CSV table of C-alpha atoms in Angstrom, one decimal:
chain,number,residue,atom,x,y,z
P,1,ASN,CA,0.0,-0.1,0.1
P,2,ASN,CA,0.9,3.6,-0.4
P,3,SER,CA,2.2,4.4,3.1
P,4,ARG,CA,4.0,7.7,2.2
P,5,GLY,CA,0.7,9.6,1.8
P,6,THR,CA,1.4,10.9,-1.8
P,7,ALA,CA,-1.2,11.5,-4.3
P,8,ASP,CA,-1.9,8.8,-6.7
P,9,MET,CA,-2.1,9.2,-10.4
P,10,ILE,CA,-5.3,9.8,-11.8
P,11,GLN,CA,-6.6,7.2,-14.4
P,12,TYR,CA,-8.7,8.9,-17.0
P,13,ASP,CA,-11.4,7.1,-19.0
P,14,PRO,CA,-12.0,9.1,-22.3
P,15,GLY,CA,-14.7,6.7,-23.5
P,16,ARG,CA,-15.5,5.7,-27.1
P,17,TRP,CA,-15.7,9.2,-28.6
P,18,SER,CA,-14.1,11.2,-25.9
P,19,ILE,CA,-17.1,13.6,-25.6
P,20,TRP,CA,-18.3,13.1,-22.0
P,21,PHE,CA,-14.8,13.1,-20.9
P,22,ALA,CA,-14.5,16.9,-21.3
P,23,PHE,CA,-17.8,16.9,-18.7
P,24,SER,CA,-16.4,14.4,-16.4
P,25,LEU,CA,-15.8,15.5,-12.6
P,26,HIS,CA,-13.3,12.6,-12.0
P,27,GLY,CA,-9.9,14.2,-11.7
P,28,SER,CA,-11.2,17.4,-12.5
P,29,VAL,CA,-10.4,20.7,-10.8
P,30,PHE,CA,-13.7,22.3,-11.4
P,31,PRO,CA,-15.5,21.3,-7.7
P,32,LYS,CA,-12.5,23.0,-6.0
P,33,ALA,CA,-12.5,25.8,-8.4
P,34,PHE,CA,-16.3,26.4,-8.1
P,35,VAL,CA,-16.0,26.8,-4.4
P,36,TRP,CA,-13.9,30.0,-4.9
P,37,ALA,CA,-15.3,31.1,-8.4
P,38,GLY,CA,-19.1,30.6,-7.4
P,39,PRO,CA,-19.1,33.5,-4.8
P,40,CYS,CA,-17.0,35.8,-6.5
P,41,SER,CA,-19.3,35.4,-9.7
P,42,ALA,CA,-22.2,36.0,-7.7
P,43,LEU,CA,-20.5,39.1,-6.0
P,44,SER,CA,-19.6,40.3,-9.4
P,45,MET,CA,-23.0,40.1,-10.8
P,46,ILE,CA,-24.6,41.8,-7.8
P,47,LEU,CA,-22.0,44.7,-8.1
P,48,HIS,CA,-22.7,44.9,-11.9
P,49,PHE,CA,-26.5,45.1,-11.3
P,50,CYS,CA,-26.1,47.8,-8.8
P,51,PHE,CA,-23.7,49.7,-11.0
P,52,GLN,CA,-26.2,49.4,-14.0
P,53,ARG,CA,-29.1,50.7,-11.8
P,54,SER,CA,-27.1,53.6,-10.1
P,55,PRO,CA,-24.4,54.9,-12.8
P,56,GLU,CA,-23.3,57.5,-10.4
P,57,ILE,CA,-21.9,55.0,-8.0
P,58,SER,CA,-19.8,53.6,-10.9
P,59,ASN,CA,-18.7,57.0,-11.9
P,60,ARG,CA,-17.7,57.9,-8.5
P,61,MET,CA,-15.8,54.7,-7.8
P,62,GLY,CA,-14.2,54.8,-11.2
P,63,ALA,CA,-15.3,50.7,-11.6
P,64,GLY,CA,-14.8,50.6,-15.1
P,65,ASP,CA,-11.1,51.6,-15.1
P,66,VAL,CA,-10.4,49.5,-12.1
P,67,GLY,CA,-12.2,46.4,-13.3
P,68,ALA,CA,-10.3,46.6,-16.5
P,69,SER,CA,-7.1,46.6,-14.7
P,70,VAL,CA,-8.0,44.0,-12.3
P,71,LEU,CA,-9.2,41.7,-15.2
P,72,ALA,CA,-5.8,42.3,-17.1
P,73,GLY,CA,-3.8,41.6,-14.0
P,74,PHE,CA,-5.7,38.3,-13.0
P,75,THR,CA,-5.9,37.2,-16.4
P,76,PHE,CA,-2.0,37.4,-16.8
P,77,ILE,CA,-1.2,35.8,-13.4
P,78,LEU,CA,-3.8,33.2,-14.0
P,79,GLY,CA,-2.3,32.1,-17.6
P,80,PHE,CA,1.3,32.2,-16.2
P,81,LEU,CA,0.3,29.8,-13.3
P,82,VAL,CA,-1.4,27.3,-15.5
P,83,VAL,CA,1.4,27.3,-18.3
P,84,PHE,CA,4.0,27.2,-15.4
P,85,ARG,CA,2.4,24.3,-13.7
P,86,SER,CA,1.6,22.2,-17.0
P,87,GLN,CA,5.2,22.7,-17.7
P,88,GLN,CA,6.7,21.7,-14.3
P,89,ALA,CA,4.2,18.6,-14.3
P,90,TYR,CA,5.3,17.6,-17.9
P,91,ASN,CA,8.9,18.1,-17.1
P,92,ARG,CA,8.9,15.8,-13.8
P,93,TRP,CA,6.9,13.1,-15.6
P,94,TRP,CA,9.3,13.1,-18.4
P,95,GLU,CA,12.4,12.9,-16.1
P,96,GLY,CA,10.8,10.2,-14.0
P,97,SER,CA,10.0,8.2,-17.1
P,98,THR,CA,13.6,8.7,-18.4
P,99,LEU,CA,15.1,7.5,-15.1
P,100,LEU,CA,13.1,4.4,-14.8
P,101,GLN,CA,14.3,3.6,-18.3
P,102,GLN,CA,17.7,4.1,-17.7
P,103,LEU,CA,17.5,2.0,-14.5
P,104,ARG,CA,16.3,-0.7,-16.2
P,105,GLY,CA,18.8,-0.6,-18.9
P,106,GLU,CA,21.8,-0.4,-16.2
P,107,TRP,CA,20.2,-3.4,-14.4
P,108,PHE,CA,19.6,-5.6,-17.6
P,109,ASN,CA,23.1,-4.8,-18.9
P,110,ALA,CA,24.6,-6.1,-15.6
P,111,PHE,CA,22.7,-9.3,-15.7
P,112,SER,CA,23.3,-10.0,-19.4
P,113,ASN,CA,26.9,-9.7,-18.8
P,114,LEU,CA,27.0,-11.9,-15.8
P,115,MET,CA,24.9,-14.6,-17.8
P,116,ALA,CA,27.2,-14.3,-20.7
P,117,VAL,CA,30.5,-15.0,-18.4
P,118,CYS,CA,29.2,-17.9,-16.9
P,119,ASN,CA,31.9,-21.0,-16.7
P,120,GLN,CA,31.4,-23.2,-19.6
P,121,ASP,CA,33.3,-26.2,-17.7
P,122,PRO,CA,31.1,-29.2,-17.4
P,123,SER,CA,32.2,-29.8,-14.0
P,124,LYS,CA,30.7,-26.3,-13.0
P,125,ARG,CA,27.3,-26.7,-14.6
P,126,SER,CA,25.5,-27.5,-11.5
P,127,ASP,CA,27.0,-24.7,-9.8
P,128,VAL,CA,26.5,-22.4,-12.9
P,129,VAL,CA,22.7,-23.3,-13.0
P,130,VAL,CA,22.2,-22.9,-9.2
P,131,PHE,CA,24.1,-19.3,-9.7
P,132,GLN,CA,21.8,-18.2,-12.6
P,133,HIS,CA,18.6,-19.3,-10.9
P,134,ARG,CA,19.5,-17.1,-7.7
P,135,LEU,CA,20.6,-14.2,-9.7
P,136,VAL,CA,17.6,-13.9,-11.9
P,137,ARG,CA,15.5,-14.0,-8.8
P,138,MET,CA,17.2,-11.6,-7.1
P,139,VAL,CA,17.3,-9.3,-9.9
P,140,SER,CA,13.5,-9.6,-10.0
P,141,LEU,CA,13.3,-8.8,-6.5
P,142,MET,CA,15.3,-5.9,-6.7
P,143,TYR,CA,13.4,-4.3,-9.6
P,144,CYS,CA,10.2,-5.1,-7.9
P,145,ALA,CA,11.3,-3.3,-4.7
P,146,ALA,CA,12.5,-0.4,-6.9
P,147,LEU,CA,9.2,0.0,-8.5
P,148,GLU,CA,7.5,0.1,-5.0
P,149,GLN,CA,9.6,2.8,-4.1
P,150,VAL,CA,8.9,5.1,-7.0
P,151,SER,CA,5.2,4.1,-7.6
P,152,THR,CA,2.2,5.9,-6.1
P,153,VAL,CA,-0.5,3.4,-6.8
P,154,LYS,CA,-2.6,1.9,-3.8
P,155,ASP,CA,-2.4,-1.8,-4.9
P,156,GLN,CA,1.2,-2.5,-5.5
P,157,GLU,CA,1.0,-6.0,-6.8
P,158,TYR,CA,3.9,-6.6,-9.2
P,159,ASP,CA,5.0,-10.0,-10.8
P,160,LEU,CA,7.9,-11.8,-9.1
P,161,LEU,CA,10.1,-14.8,-10.0
P,162,ASP,CA,9.5,-17.6,-7.8
P,163,ILE,CA,11.3,-16.8,-4.4
P,164,ALA,CA,9.7,-19.5,-2.4
P,165,ASP,CA,13.1,-21.3,-1.7
P,166,PHE,CA,14.5,-18.1,-0.2
P,167,ASP,CA,15.6,-17.9,3.2
P,168,VAL,CA,12.7,-16.8,5.3
P,169,VAL,CA,14.8,-14.8,7.9
P,170,SER,CA,16.4,-13.1,5.2
P,171,LEU,CA,13.1,-12.0,3.6
P,172,GLN,CA,11.9,-10.9,6.8
P,173,TYR,CA,15.1,-8.8,7.4
P,174,MET,CA,14.7,-7.3,3.9
P,175,ASN,CA,10.9,-6.5,4.3
P,176,ASN,CA,11.6,-4.5,7.6
P,177,ALA,CA,14.7,-2.7,6.0
P,178,HIS,CA,14.6,1.0,5.5
P,179,ASP,CA,15.7,0.6,1.9
P,180,ARG,CA,14.8,-2.9,0.5
P,181,CYS,CA,16.3,-2.2,-3.0
P,182,GLU,CA,19.7,-1.3,-1.3
P,183,VAL,CA,19.7,-4.7,0.5
P,184,CYS,CA,18.8,-6.6,-2.8
P,185,VAL,CA,21.8,-4.8,-4.4
P,186,GLN,CA,24.1,-5.9,-1.7
P,187,TRP,CA,22.8,-9.6,-1.7
P,188,ILE,CA,23.6,-9.4,-5.5
P,189,GLN,CA,26.9,-8.0,-5.1
P,190,ARG,CA,27.7,-10.7,-2.5
P,191,LEU,CA,26.5,-13.3,-4.9
P,192,ILE,CA,28.6,-12.1,-7.7
P,193,GLY,CA,31.7,-12.0,-5.4
P,194,ASP,CA,31.4,-15.6,-4.1
P,195,ALA,CA,30.6,-16.9,-7.9
P,196,ASN,CA,34.0,-15.1,-9.0
P,197,ASP,CA,36.0,-16.7,-6.2
P,198,SER,CA,34.4,-20.3,-6.8
P,199,GLN,CA,35.1,-20.0,-10.6
P,200,VAL,CA,31.4,-20.0,-11.5
P,201,ILE,CA,32.0,-16.8,-13.6
P,202,LYS,CA,35.2,-16.4,-15.5
P,203,VAL,CA,35.5,-12.8,-16.5
P,204,ALA,CA,38.3,-10.2,-16.5
P,205,PRO,CA,38.5,-8.0,-13.4
P,206,PRO,CA,37.7,-4.8,-15.7
P,207,ILE,CA,34.5,-6.4,-17.0
P,208,LEU,CA,33.5,-7.4,-13.6
P,209,SER,CA,34.0,-4.0,-12.2
P,210,ARG,CA,31.6,-2.8,-15.1
P,211,VAL,CA,29.1,-4.9,-13.7
P,212,TYR,CA,29.3,-3.4,-10.2
P,213,ASN,CA,29.3,0.1,-12.0
P,214,GLN,CA,26.0,-0.5,-13.8
P,215,LEU,CA,24.4,-2.1,-10.6
P,216,GLY,CA,25.4,1.4,-8.8
P,217,ASN,CA,24.1,3.5,-11.7
P,218,GLY,CA,20.9,1.9,-11.3
P,219,ILE,CA,20.6,2.7,-7.9
P,220,VAL,CA,21.6,6.5,-8.5
P,221,ASN,CA,19.0,6.6,-11.1
P,222,LEU,CA,16.3,5.1,-8.7
P,223,ASN,CA,17.2,7.9,-6.1
P,224,ASN,CA,16.9,10.6,-8.6
P,225,ALA,CA,13.3,9.1,-9.5
P,226,ARG,CA,12.5,8.9,-5.9
P,227,LYS,CA,13.1,12.6,-5.6
P,228,ILE,CA,10.2,13.2,-7.8
P,229,THR,CA,7.9,11.1,-5.7
P,230,GLU,CA,9.0,12.2,-2.3
P,231,PHE,CA,9.4,15.8,-3.1
P,232,PRO,CA,6.4,17.3,-4.3
P,233,ILE,CA,6.3,20.9,-5.8
P,234,PRO,CA,6.7,23.1,-2.5
P,235,TYR,CA,3.9,25.3,-3.1
P,236,PRO,CA,0.4,24.5,-4.3
P,237,LEU,CA,-0.8,25.7,-7.6
């Protein structure tokens, strides 16, 4: 569940012809805007009626000049806020999408490199199979934990590869950890180190260090994406 209290993304249903979508109140700002606009509109109608019935009041107050100036200022501010808000929202959405795609690419490259450098010696086949099964399940678990950190949907149910054989104590530790994704990364790094020591993977040190760098780059991209989720725009518009 979404325990951070952040707002969920609104799912719009435009329908078949996208006609009634323009009149839908779901996800619309009209109800809140009407709370402020309704009384102001009623007051404007009353003042307009009074000025039409008593022109001397309008002339004495200079309502025409003042009204034009106020309307011009209000129109400018409203237009600026709408454009600024829309631009910021689109920029944050695009940045988040880009970071998640980069994260996926970094981790996929790291996983692909490890699968490619497994030892081909027949005597190591059983150890290689165990390593590959552990690796693919840990990467799946790591990516699931990453999506949970940046997602704002209420029902966070993501597909996982079979983790039934994982140590129960370790899974409980991960669930209670402050950052589950970082725990998964540490497990994967330890798994890679053990596989390298036991010759389950045969790879030159520069190539292996590249795998570690790709895992680290993925975490950096994840933290940048979390910035968008956990730090909203500091002032309401």
